[in-house]
CSV table of C-alpha atoms in Angstrom, one decimal:
chain,number,residue,atom,x,y,z
A,227,MET,CA,90.4,-57.6,85.4
A,228,LYS,CA,92.0,-60.2,87.0
A,229,LEU,CA,90.3,-60.7,90.7
A,230,LYS,CA,91.8,-63.1,93.5
A,231,LEU,CA,90.5,-64.4,96.5
A,232,ASN,CA,91.0,-62.6,99.8
A,233,ARG,CA,91.2,-64.7,102.8
A,234,ASN,CA,91.9,-62.3,105.5
A,235,ASN,CA,95.1,-64.5,106.7
A,236,GLU,CA,92.8,-67.5,106.9
A,237,LEU,CA,95.1,-69.8,105.1
A,238,ASN,CA,94.8,-73.3,107.0
A,239,GLU,CA,90.9,-72.7,107.0
A,240,PRO,CA,89.6,-73.3,102.8
A,241,TRP,CA,85.7,-70.8,104.7
A,242,PRO,CA,85.7,-68.0,106.8
A,243,THR,CA,84.9,-68.7,111.4
A,244,ARG,CA,82.0,-69.2,112.4
A,245,GLN,CA,82.1,-66.0,113.4
A,246,GLN,CA,82.2,-64.6,110.3
A,247,ILE,CA,78.7,-62.5,108.7
A,248,LEU,CA,78.4,-63.0,105.4
A,249,CYS,CA,76.6,-60.4,103.3
A,250,ILE,CA,74.9,-61.3,99.7
A,251,GLY,CA,74.3,-58.9,97.1
A,252,GLY,CA,75.2,-55.9,95.7
A,253,ALA,CA,78.3,-53.9,95.6
A,254,ASN,CA,78.8,-50.9,93.4
A,255,LEU,CA,79.4,-47.0,92.3
A,256,ASP,CA,77.9,-44.5,94.0
A,257,ARG,CA,78.5,-41.4,92.3
A,258,LYS,CA,76.5,-38.4,94.1
A,259,ILE,CA,75.1,-35.4,92.1
A,260,MET,CA,73.7,-32.2,94.7
A,261,ILE,CA,71.2,-29.7,93.2
A,262,LYS,CA,72.5,-25.9,94.2
A,263,GLY,CA,69.1,-24.0,95.3
A,264,THR,CA,65.7,-25.5,94.9
A,265,PHE,CA,65.1,-28.7,92.5
A,266,GLN,CA,63.4,-28.5,89.3
A,267,LEU,CA,61.4,-30.6,86.7
A,268,HIS,CA,61.6,-30.7,83.3
A,269,THR,CA,64.4,-28.0,83.0
A,270,SER,CA,68.3,-27.8,83.7
A,271,ASN,CA,69.0,-27.6,87.5
A,272,PRO,CA,72.3,-26.3,88.5
A,273,SER,CA,74.9,-29.0,90.3
A,274,SER,CA,77.7,-29.8,92.0
A,275,THR,CA,78.9,-33.5,92.0
A,276,ARG,CA,80.7,-35.0,94.7
A,277,LYS,CA,83.6,-37.6,94.8
A,278,GLN,CA,82.1,-41.4,93.1
A,279,SER,CA,82.4,-44.0,96.4
A,280,CYS,CA,82.0,-47.4,96.5
A,281,GLY,CA,78.3,-48.6,97.4
A,282,GLY,CA,76.1,-51.1,97.1
A,283,VAL,CA,73.5,-52.7,100.0
A,284,ALA,CA,75.7,-55.4,101.2
A,285,ARG,CA,79.1,-54.2,100.2
A,286,ASN,CA,78.0,-51.1,102.8
A,287,VAL,CA,76.7,-52.9,105.4
A,288,ALA,CA,79.6,-55.0,105.1
A,289,GLU,CA,82.4,-52.0,105.7
A,290,ASN,CA,80.3,-50.6,108.6
A,291,LEU,CA,80.3,-54.0,109.9
A,292,GLY,CA,84.2,-53.8,109.2
A,293,ARG,CA,84.8,-50.3,110.7
A,294,LEU,CA,83.2,-51.7,114.2
A,295,SER,CA,85.9,-54.7,113.9
A,296,GLN,CA,83.8,-57.2,112.8
A,297,GLN,CA,84.6,-60.1,111.2
A,298,VAL,CA,83.4,-60.3,107.9
A,299,SER,CA,82.4,-61.3,104.3
A,300,LEU,CA,81.0,-60.0,100.5
A,301,LEU,CA,79.9,-62.1,98.2
A,302,THR,CA,78.9,-60.3,95.1
A,303,ALA,CA,79.3,-59.6,91.6
A,304,VAL,CA,81.8,-56.8,90.1
A,305,GLY,CA,82.5,-56.7,85.6
A,306,ASP,CA,86.2,-56.8,84.0
A,307,ASP,CA,86.1,-52.9,84.8
A,308,ALA,CA,88.6,-49.9,86.2
A,309,GLU,CA,85.0,-49.4,87.9
A,310,GLY,CA,84.7,-53.5,89.4
A,311,GLU,CA,88.4,-53.6,90.2
A,312,PHE,CA,88.3,-50.1,92.4
A,313,ILE,CA,85.3,-51.6,93.9
A,314,VAL,CA,87.4,-54.7,95.4
A,315,GLU,CA,90.6,-53.5,96.3
A,316,GLN,CA,89.0,-50.5,98.1
A,317,SER,CA,86.7,-52.9,99.9
A,318,ARG,CA,89.2,-55.5,100.8
A,319,LEU,CA,90.4,-52.9,103.5
A,320,TYR,CA,87.4,-54.1,105.6
A,321,MET,CA,85.8,-57.5,104.7
A,322,ASN,CA,86.7,-60.5,102.9
A,323,VAL,CA,85.8,-60.1,99.1
A,324,ILE,CA,84.6,-63.1,97.6
A,325,PRO,CA,83.7,-61.9,93.8
A,326,LEU,CA,80.8,-64.2,92.0
A,327,GLN,CA,82.2,-65.4,88.1
A,328,VAL,CA,80.6,-63.3,85.4
A,329,LYS,CA,80.1,-64.5,82.0
A,330,GLY,CA,80.5,-62.1,79.1
A,331,GLU,CA,80.8,-58.4,79.6
A,332,PRO,CA,78.1,-56.8,82.1
A,333,SER,CA,80.1,-54.0,83.6
A,334,THR,CA,79.9,-52.8,87.5
A,335,GLY,CA,76.8,-51.7,88.8
A,336,VAL,CA,76.4,-48.1,88.9
A,337,TYR,CA,73.9,-46.1,91.4
A,338,THR,CA,73.4,-42.3,90.7
A,339,ALA,CA,71.9,-40.7,93.1
A,340,LEU,CA,70.5,-37.0,93.2
A,341,LEU,CA,70.3,-35.2,96.6
A,342,ASN,CA,68.7,-31.5,97.5
A,343,GLU,CA,70.7,-28.9,99.2
A,344,CYS,CA,70.1,-30.7,102.7
A,345,GLY,CA,71.7,-33.7,101.2
A,346,GLU,CA,67.8,-35.5,100.9
A,347,LEU,CA,67.0,-37.9,98.5
A,348,ILE,CA,65.1,-36.6,95.5
A,349,VAL,CA,66.0,-39.5,93.2
A,350,ALA,CA,68.1,-42.3,92.1
A,351,THR,CA,69.3,-44.5,89.3
A,352,ALA,CA,70.4,-48.2,89.2
A,353,GLU,CA,72.0,-50.1,86.7
A,354,MET,CA,72.4,-53.4,87.9
A,355,GLU,CA,72.2,-55.8,84.9
A,356,ILE,CA,74.7,-57.5,86.1
A,357,TYR,CA,73.7,-59.1,89.2
A,358,ASP,CA,71.1,-60.1,86.9
A,359,GLN,CA,74.1,-62.8,84.9
A,360,ILE,CA,74.5,-64.6,88.9
A,361,ARG,CA,72.3,-68.5,88.6
A,362,PRO,CA,71.4,-69.7,91.9
A,363,SER,CA,74.0,-72.1,91.2
A,364,ALA,CA,76.7,-69.7,91.9
A,365,ILE,CA,75.0,-69.7,95.3
A,366,LEU,CA,74.8,-73.5,95.7
A,367,GLU,CA,78.6,-73.1,95.2
A,368,ASN,CA,79.4,-71.3,98.0
A,369,ILE,CA,77.2,-73.6,100.3
A,370,PRO,CA,80.1,-73.9,103.0
A,371,LEU,CA,81.1,-69.9,102.9
A,372,ILE,CA,77.4,-69.4,103.8
A,373,THR,CA,76.6,-72.3,106.1
A,374,SER,CA,79.9,-71.4,108.3
A,375,SER,CA,78.8,-67.8,109.2
A,376,GLN,CA,77.6,-67.2,112.1
A,377,LEU,CA,74.9,-64.6,110.6
A,378,VAL,CA,74.0,-64.0,106.7
A,379,LEU,CA,72.6,-60.5,105.6
A,380,LEU,CA,70.9,-60.4,102.0
A,381,ASP,CA,69.8,-57.7,100.0
A,382,THR,CA,67.1,-57.8,96.6
A,383,ASN,CA,69.2,-56.9,93.6
A,384,PHE,CA,70.2,-60.5,92.7
A,385,SER,CA,67.8,-62.1,90.9
A,386,MET,CA,64.4,-63.8,92.3
A,387,ASN,CA,65.8,-67.6,91.7
A,388,VAL,CA,68.8,-66.7,93.6
A,389,ILE,CA,67.4,-64.9,96.2
A,390,ALA,CA,64.7,-67.7,97.3
A,391,SER,CA,67.9,-70.4,97.1
A,392,THR,CA,69.5,-68.7,99.5
A,393,ILE,CA,66.2,-68.1,101.7
A,394,ARG,CA,66.0,-71.8,102.0
A,395,LEU,CA,69.2,-73.1,101.8
A,396,CYS,CA,69.3,-70.7,105.4
A,397,GLN,CA,66.6,-72.4,106.4
A,398,GLU,CA,68.2,-75.7,106.2
A,399,HIS,CA,71.1,-75.1,107.6
A,400,ARG,CA,69.4,-72.9,110.3
A,401,ILE,CA,71.5,-69.8,109.7
A,402,PRO,CA,70.5,-66.3,110.8
A,403,LEU,CA,68.6,-64.3,108.0
A,404,ILE,CA,68.5,-61.1,107.4
A,405,VAL,CA,67.0,-59.9,104.3
A,406,SER,CA,66.8,-55.8,103.1
A,407,SER,CA,64.2,-54.9,100.6
A,408,VAL,CA,66.7,-52.0,98.8
A,409,SER,CA,64.2,-50.4,97.1
A,410,ALA,CA,59.7,-51.1,96.4
A,411,PHE,CA,61.0,-51.9,93.2
A,412,LYS,CA,63.0,-55.1,94.4
A,413,MET,CA,61.3,-55.6,97.0
A,414,ARG,CA,59.2,-57.9,94.4
A,415,LYS,CA,61.7,-59.9,93.9
A,416,LEU,CA,61.3,-62.0,97.3
A,417,PRO,CA,59.4,-65.0,97.7
A,418,ARG,CA,55.9,-65.5,99.0
A,419,ASN,CA,57.6,-68.3,101.2
A,420,LEU,CA,59.8,-66.4,103.5
A,421,ASN,CA,60.1,-69.0,105.9
A,422,GLY,CA,64.1,-69.1,107.5
A,423,VAL,CA,63.7,-64.9,107.3
A,424,GLY,CA,64.7,-64.0,110.6
A,425,TRP,CA,64.6,-61.0,110.1
A,426,LEU,CA,62.9,-58.7,107.5
A,427,VAL,CA,64.4,-54.5,106.9
A,428,CYS,CA,61.7,-52.4,104.5
A,429,LYS,CA,60.3,-49.1,104.8
A,430,GLN,CA,56.5,-49.0,104.3
A,431,MET,CA,56.3,-47.5,100.6
A,432,GLU,CA,58.4,-51.6,99.9
A,433,ALA,CA,56.0,-53.2,102.2
A,434,GLU,CA,53.6,-51.4,100.2
A,435,SER,CA,54.6,-52.8,97.3
A,436,TYR,CA,55.0,-56.4,98.1
A,437,LEU,CA,52.0,-57.1,99.9
A,438,GLY,CA,50.2,-54.7,97.0
A,439,ILE,CA,48.0,-53.2,99.2
A,440,GLN,CA,48.1,-49.0,100.5
A,441,LEU,CA,48.9,-48.6,104.1
A,442,THR,CA,47.7,-45.1,105.9
A,443,ASP,CA,47.4,-45.9,109.5
A,444,ASP,CA,49.5,-46.9,112.6
A,445,GLN,CA,46.9,-50.3,112.7
A,446,GLN,CA,47.6,-50.9,108.8
A,447,LEU,CA,50.8,-50.7,109.2
A,448,LEU,CA,51.2,-53.0,112.2
A,449,ASP,CA,48.5,-55.8,110.6
A,450,ALA,CA,50.2,-55.8,107.6
A,451,THR,CA,53.9,-57.1,109.7
A,452,ARG,CA,51.6,-59.6,110.7
A,453,ILE,CA,51.4,-60.8,107.3
A,454,PHE,CA,54.8,-61.1,106.7
A,455,HIS,CA,54.8,-63.1,109.8
A,456,GLN,CA,52.1,-65.4,108.4
A,457,LEU,CA,54.6,-65.6,105.0
A,458,GLY,CA,57.2,-67.1,107.9
A,459,VAL,CA,58.9,-63.8,109.2
A,460,GLN,CA,60.2,-64.1,112.4
A,461,ASN,CA,60.8,-60.4,113.0
A,462,VAL,CA,59.8,-57.7,110.8
A,463,ILE,CA,61.5,-53.6,110.9
A,464,LEU,CA,59.9,-51.4,109.3
A,465,ILE,CA,61.3,-48.2,109.0
A,466,ARG,CA,59.1,-45.3,108.7
A,467,GLY,CA,60.8,-42.0,106.8
A,468,THR,CA,62.6,-39.8,109.8
A,469,ASP,CA,60.5,-40.3,111.8
A,470,SER,CA,60.7,-43.7,113.5
A,471,VAL,CA,61.2,-47.5,113.5
A,472,LEU,CA,58.3,-50.1,113.8
A,473,PHE,CA,59.3,-53.6,115.4
A,474,THR,CA,56.7,-56.9,115.7
A,475,SER,CA,57.8,-60.5,116.4
A,476,GLN,CA,55.8,-63.4,115.4
A,477,ASP,CA,54.7,-63.8,119.1
A,478,GLY,CA,53.3,-61.2,119.0
A,479,ALA,CA,55.6,-58.0,120.7
A,480,TYR,CA,56.0,-55.7,119.3
A,481,GLY,CA,57.3,-51.5,119.9
A,482,GLN,CA,57.8,-48.2,117.9
A,483,ILE,CA,60.6,-45.8,118.2
A,484,SER,CA,61.5,-42.5,117.5
A,485,ILE,CA,64.2,-41.5,115.6
A,486,GLN,CA,65.4,-38.7,117.5
A,487,HIS,CA,66.5,-35.4,114.7
A,488,ASP,CA,69.1,-33.4,116.9
A,489,GLN,CA,72.0,-34.0,115.3
A,490,GLU,CA,73.0,-31.8,111.8
A,491,VAL,CA,71.9,-34.1,108.3
A,492,ILE,CA,74.8,-33.9,106.1
A,493,ASP,CA,73.6,-36.3,103.5
A,494,VAL,CA,71.0,-39.9,104.0
A,495,THR,CA,72.4,-41.9,101.5
A,496,GLY,CA,73.8,-44.8,103.2
A,497,ALA,CA,71.7,-44.9,106.1
A,498,ASP,CA,69.4,-47.1,105.7
A,499,ASP,CA,72.6,-49.6,105.6
A,500,ALA,CA,74.5,-48.1,108.1
A,501,PHE,CA,70.7,-49.6,110.3
A,502,ILE,CA,70.7,-52.7,109.0
A,503,ALA,CA,74.9,-52.6,110.3
A,504,GLY,CA,74.1,-51.1,113.1
A,505,MET,CA,71.3,-53.8,114.0
A,506,ILE,CA,73.2,-56.4,113.3
A,507,TYR,CA,75.8,-55.3,115.9
A,508,GLY,CA,73.2,-55.6,118.4
A,509,ILE,CA,71.9,-58.9,116.8
A,510,ILE,CA,75.3,-60.8,117.2
A,511,GLN,CA,75.5,-59.0,120.9
A,512,GLY,CA,72.7,-60.3,121.7
A,513,TYR,CA,69.8,-57.0,122.7
A,514,PRO,CA,66.4,-57.5,122.6
A,515,MET,CA,64.9,-56.2,119.8
A,516,GLU,CA,64.5,-52.2,120.9
A,517,GLN,CA,68.1,-52.2,122.0
A,518,VAL,CA,68.7,-53.5,118.5
A,519,CYS,CA,66.9,-50.4,116.6
A,520,GLN,CA,68.4,-48.5,118.8
A,521,PHE,CA,72.1,-49.6,117.6
A,522,GLY,CA,70.4,-49.0,114.2
A,523,ILE,CA,69.6,-45.6,115.0
A,524,SER,CA,72.8,-44.9,116.5
A,525,CYS,CA,74.5,-45.6,113.3
A,526,VAL,CA,72.4,-43.6,111.5
A,527,ALA,CA,72.9,-40.4,113.6
A,528,LEU,CA,77.2,-41.5,112.3
A,529,THR,CA,76.6,-41.3,109.2
A,530,ILE,CA,74.1,-38.6,108.1
A,531,GLN,CA,76.5,-36.2,109.8
A,532,THR,CA,78.9,-36.9,106.8
A,533,ASP,CA,78.8,-37.1,103.2
A,534,ARG,CA,80.0,-40.7,102.8
A,535,THR,CA,77.9,-43.1,102.6
A,536,VAL,CA,79.5,-45.0,105.0
A,537,SER,CA,81.0,-43.0,106.8
A,538,GLU,CA,85.2,-42.7,107.9
A,539,THR,CA,85.0,-42.1,111.5
A,540,ILE,CA,82.6,-44.9,112.9
A,541,SER,CA,84.0,-47.0,115.2
A,542,LEU,CA,82.4,-49.1,118.2
A,543,ASN,CA,83.4,-46.5,120.5
A,544,LYS,CA,81.8,-43.7,118.6
A,545,LEU,CA,78.3,-46.5,117.9
A,546,HIS,CA,78.4,-46.8,121.8
A,547,SER,CA,78.8,-43.3,122.9
A,548,MET,CA,76.3,-42.4,120.1
A,549,PHE,CA,73.8,-44.7,121.9
A,550,LYS,CA,74.4,-43.4,124.9
A,551,GLU,CA,73.9,-40.3,124.1
A,552,LEU,CA,70.7,-40.6,122.2
A,553,TYR,CA,69.3,-43.7,124.9
A,554,GLY,CA,71.5,-43.3,127.9
A,555,THR,CA,73.7,-45.8,129.8
A,556,HIS,CA,70.6,-47.6,130.5
A,557,PRO,CA,68.8,-48.5,127.3
A,558,GLN,CA,65.9,-50.1,129.5
A,559,ASN,CA,64.5,-46.7,130.3
A,560,PHE,CA,62.1,-47.9,127.8
A,561,VAL,CA,59.1,-49.2,129.1
A,562,PHE,CA,56.4,-51.2,127.4
A,563,PHE,CA,53.1,-50.3,127.3
A,564,LYS,CA,50.3,-52.2,125.6
A,565,GLY,CA,52.1,-53.6,123.5
A,566,VAL,CA,54.3,-50.5,122.5
A,567,TYR,CA,57.7,-48.9,123.5
A,568,PHE,CA,57.7,-45.5,125.3
A,569,LYS,CA,60.7,-43.4,126.7
A,570,GLU,CA,60.7,-42.5,129.7
A,571,LYS,CA,60.5,-38.7,130.6
A,572,ASP,CA,63.2,-36.8,132.0
A,573,THR,CA,63.3,-37.0,136.1
């Protein structure tokens, strides 16, 4: 398979413009298996296999942003196989794809999710050895691509050295950087020096994995975010399952927003990626942190109503309509009391 770079008609520019968002990380094939009835361990379970689709945190975020009419590029790695060709060709509909050169014959990454009848994740497997083949030199070769970006999203699919190099590069060139933890295991690949990380998005289990502590109550969660601030992270966004989102900043501001459950849940796969895309949109539009998180939650609400990892119906109009449905015309109806944002009661 020969991969050709697509510059999205930027024939006179060697790199994307400053208005472009760059996503660095995973692009793989998603396979979903839904269990029929109650899932049982150590025995055969009846199931149905859904149509495979493109996946990978960075790639999914990039597609969501593309569907939200944002200019976005993806720096990733795929194998010289049919799966890699499928991912590149499908992704180019929504983004500029820059596939890194991979020596040898590692296969394209594959993510397999086992879901219950409610579309909730039971367990997932990830075959991602291809990302271990990428060296920091591949990032250094793409410095102009990174420094010409308005904002960079980095997931933790690449190696520790690649992740550390990217964070350091963004810090040196003052490029706003968002880091997605991806999983508890991959969260541990983050360096202990997190200076240069503008936003860290993770779940409670992932924070526990990185910090090596158990978080059992609200105060411990808040204390954990402060540890991240001490390590250099400017803003921490902690996704607390399906209940709420906690956000904190180095200046001491923090808040918590409940996640509403009015929408029908078809499939939760891709929800975290949608959240990040929604929050990136909020960030580049200059909204304050609580509204940034609200845009993320609104994007999740659109995604979980479909069986697609990235909803085919997502658009700017639908995102703003969902935002209005969840939070009203004026999102400032959140009031700040004792360091926490609360939604005002309807009157």
